[in-house]
C-alpha positions as semicolon CSV with decimal commas, in nm:
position;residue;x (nm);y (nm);z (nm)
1;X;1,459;0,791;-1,209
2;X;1,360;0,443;-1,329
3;X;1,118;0,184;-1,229
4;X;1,171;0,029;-0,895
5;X;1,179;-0,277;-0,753
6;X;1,022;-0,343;-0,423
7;X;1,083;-0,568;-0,141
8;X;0,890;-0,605;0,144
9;X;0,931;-0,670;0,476
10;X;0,721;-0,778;0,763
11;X;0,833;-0,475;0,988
12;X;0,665;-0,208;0,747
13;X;0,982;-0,177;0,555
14;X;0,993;-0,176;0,214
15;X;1,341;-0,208;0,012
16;X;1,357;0,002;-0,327
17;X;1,619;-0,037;-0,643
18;X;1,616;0,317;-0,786
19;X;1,857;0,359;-1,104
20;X;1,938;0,700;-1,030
21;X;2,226;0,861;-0,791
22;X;2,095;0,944;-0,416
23;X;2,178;1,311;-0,473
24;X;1,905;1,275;-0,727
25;X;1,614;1,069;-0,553
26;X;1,679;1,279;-0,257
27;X;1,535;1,544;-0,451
28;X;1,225;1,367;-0,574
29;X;1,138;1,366;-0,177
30;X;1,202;1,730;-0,120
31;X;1,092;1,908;-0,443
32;X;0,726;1,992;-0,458
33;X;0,737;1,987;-0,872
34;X;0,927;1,649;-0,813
35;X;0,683;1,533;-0,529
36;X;0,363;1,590;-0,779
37;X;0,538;1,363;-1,066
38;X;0,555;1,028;-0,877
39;X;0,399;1,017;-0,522
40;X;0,070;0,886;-0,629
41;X;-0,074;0,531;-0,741
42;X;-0,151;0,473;-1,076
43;X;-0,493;0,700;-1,204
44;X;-0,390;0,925;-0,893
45;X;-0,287;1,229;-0,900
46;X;-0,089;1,498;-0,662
47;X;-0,309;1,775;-0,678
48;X;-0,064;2,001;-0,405
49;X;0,260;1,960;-0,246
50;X;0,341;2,204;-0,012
51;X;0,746;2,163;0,118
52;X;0,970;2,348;0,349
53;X;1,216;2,119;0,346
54;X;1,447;2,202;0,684
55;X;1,472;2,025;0,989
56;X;1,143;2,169;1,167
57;X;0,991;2,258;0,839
58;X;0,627;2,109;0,721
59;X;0,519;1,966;0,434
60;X;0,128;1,874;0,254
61;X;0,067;1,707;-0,018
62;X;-0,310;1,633;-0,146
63;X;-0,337;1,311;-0,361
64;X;-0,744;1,245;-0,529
65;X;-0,810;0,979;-0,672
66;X;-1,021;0,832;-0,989
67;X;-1,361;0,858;-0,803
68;X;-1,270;1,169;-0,631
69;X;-1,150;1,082;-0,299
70;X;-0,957;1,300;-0,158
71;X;-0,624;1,174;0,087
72;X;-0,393;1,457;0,262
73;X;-0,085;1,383;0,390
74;X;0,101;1,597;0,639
75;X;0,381;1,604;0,862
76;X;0,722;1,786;0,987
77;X;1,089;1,680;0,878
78;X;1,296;1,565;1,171
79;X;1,570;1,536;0,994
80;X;1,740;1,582;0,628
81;X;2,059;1,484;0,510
82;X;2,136;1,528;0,137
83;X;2,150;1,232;-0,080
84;X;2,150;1,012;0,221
85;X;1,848;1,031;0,479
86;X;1,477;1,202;0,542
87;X;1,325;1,162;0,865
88;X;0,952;1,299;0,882
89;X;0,608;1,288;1,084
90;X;0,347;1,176;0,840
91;X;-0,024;1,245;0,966
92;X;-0,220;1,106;0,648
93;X;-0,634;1,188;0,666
94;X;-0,846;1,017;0,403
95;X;-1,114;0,743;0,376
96;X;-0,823;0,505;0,410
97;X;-0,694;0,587;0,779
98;X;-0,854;0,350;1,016
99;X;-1,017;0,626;1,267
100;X;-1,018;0,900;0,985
101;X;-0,647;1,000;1,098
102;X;-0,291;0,813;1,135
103;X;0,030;0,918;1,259
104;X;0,384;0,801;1,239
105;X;0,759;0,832;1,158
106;X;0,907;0,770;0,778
107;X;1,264;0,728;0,749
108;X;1,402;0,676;0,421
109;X;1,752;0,620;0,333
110;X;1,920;0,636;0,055
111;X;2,266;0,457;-0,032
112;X;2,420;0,402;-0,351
113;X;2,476;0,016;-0,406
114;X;2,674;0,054;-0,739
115;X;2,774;0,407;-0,940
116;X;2,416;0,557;-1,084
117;X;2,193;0,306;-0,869
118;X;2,082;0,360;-0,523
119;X;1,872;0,146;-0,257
120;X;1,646;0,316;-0,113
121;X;1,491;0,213;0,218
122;X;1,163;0,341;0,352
123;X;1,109;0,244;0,752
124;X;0,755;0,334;0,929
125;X;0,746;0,301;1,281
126;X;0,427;0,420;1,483
């Protein structure tokens, strides 16, 4: 995969341009080796990323950052379709949640917009 570009929208939904094929990003969502190469900020790092990746199935994933902080994300898929959708819970505790814990819904989509290149759209709804 290659660097995206981002759009955002005022409905916490943001808009990606991913030049890979969706059979392909899928994977980077559902693959814990996958998981620990990109879902973390810059001088972050994925230190675990537990994933049973079936509808029902739970996932974890433990991100710390530069000064040590530690940020946990959790949550159950609702729904998985191949190289086109991911539906999941995600329960994220860390010094960043507002009470200490948030939950809520993460769709993403994927659709290819050309051959090789695929928009990717992330949705979170509370």
């Amino acid at each position: 995969m290659h660097g995206p570009m981002a759009t955002l929208d005022t409905r916490d939904t943001l808009v990606y341009t991913i030049h890979a094929p969706p059979e392909e990003v899928y994977k980077y969502w559902i693959h814990p080796q996958l998981i620990r190469r990109w879902m973390a900020p810059p001088h972050y790092a994925v230190k675990e990323a537990e994933v049973d990746a079936r509808v029902g199935g739970s996932y974890r994933i433990v991100t710390v950052g530069p000064a040590g902080d530690v940020h946990v994300t959790t949550g159950r898929y609702r729904d998985l379709v191949p190289g086109k959708r991911l539906v999941k819970t995600w329960i994220y505790e860390g010094p960043l949640a507002p009470s200490g814990r948030s939950e809520s819904t993460l769709t993403v989509e994927m659709r290819e917009s050309r051959p090789g290149v695929t928009q990717l759209t992330l949705r979170r709804s509370p």
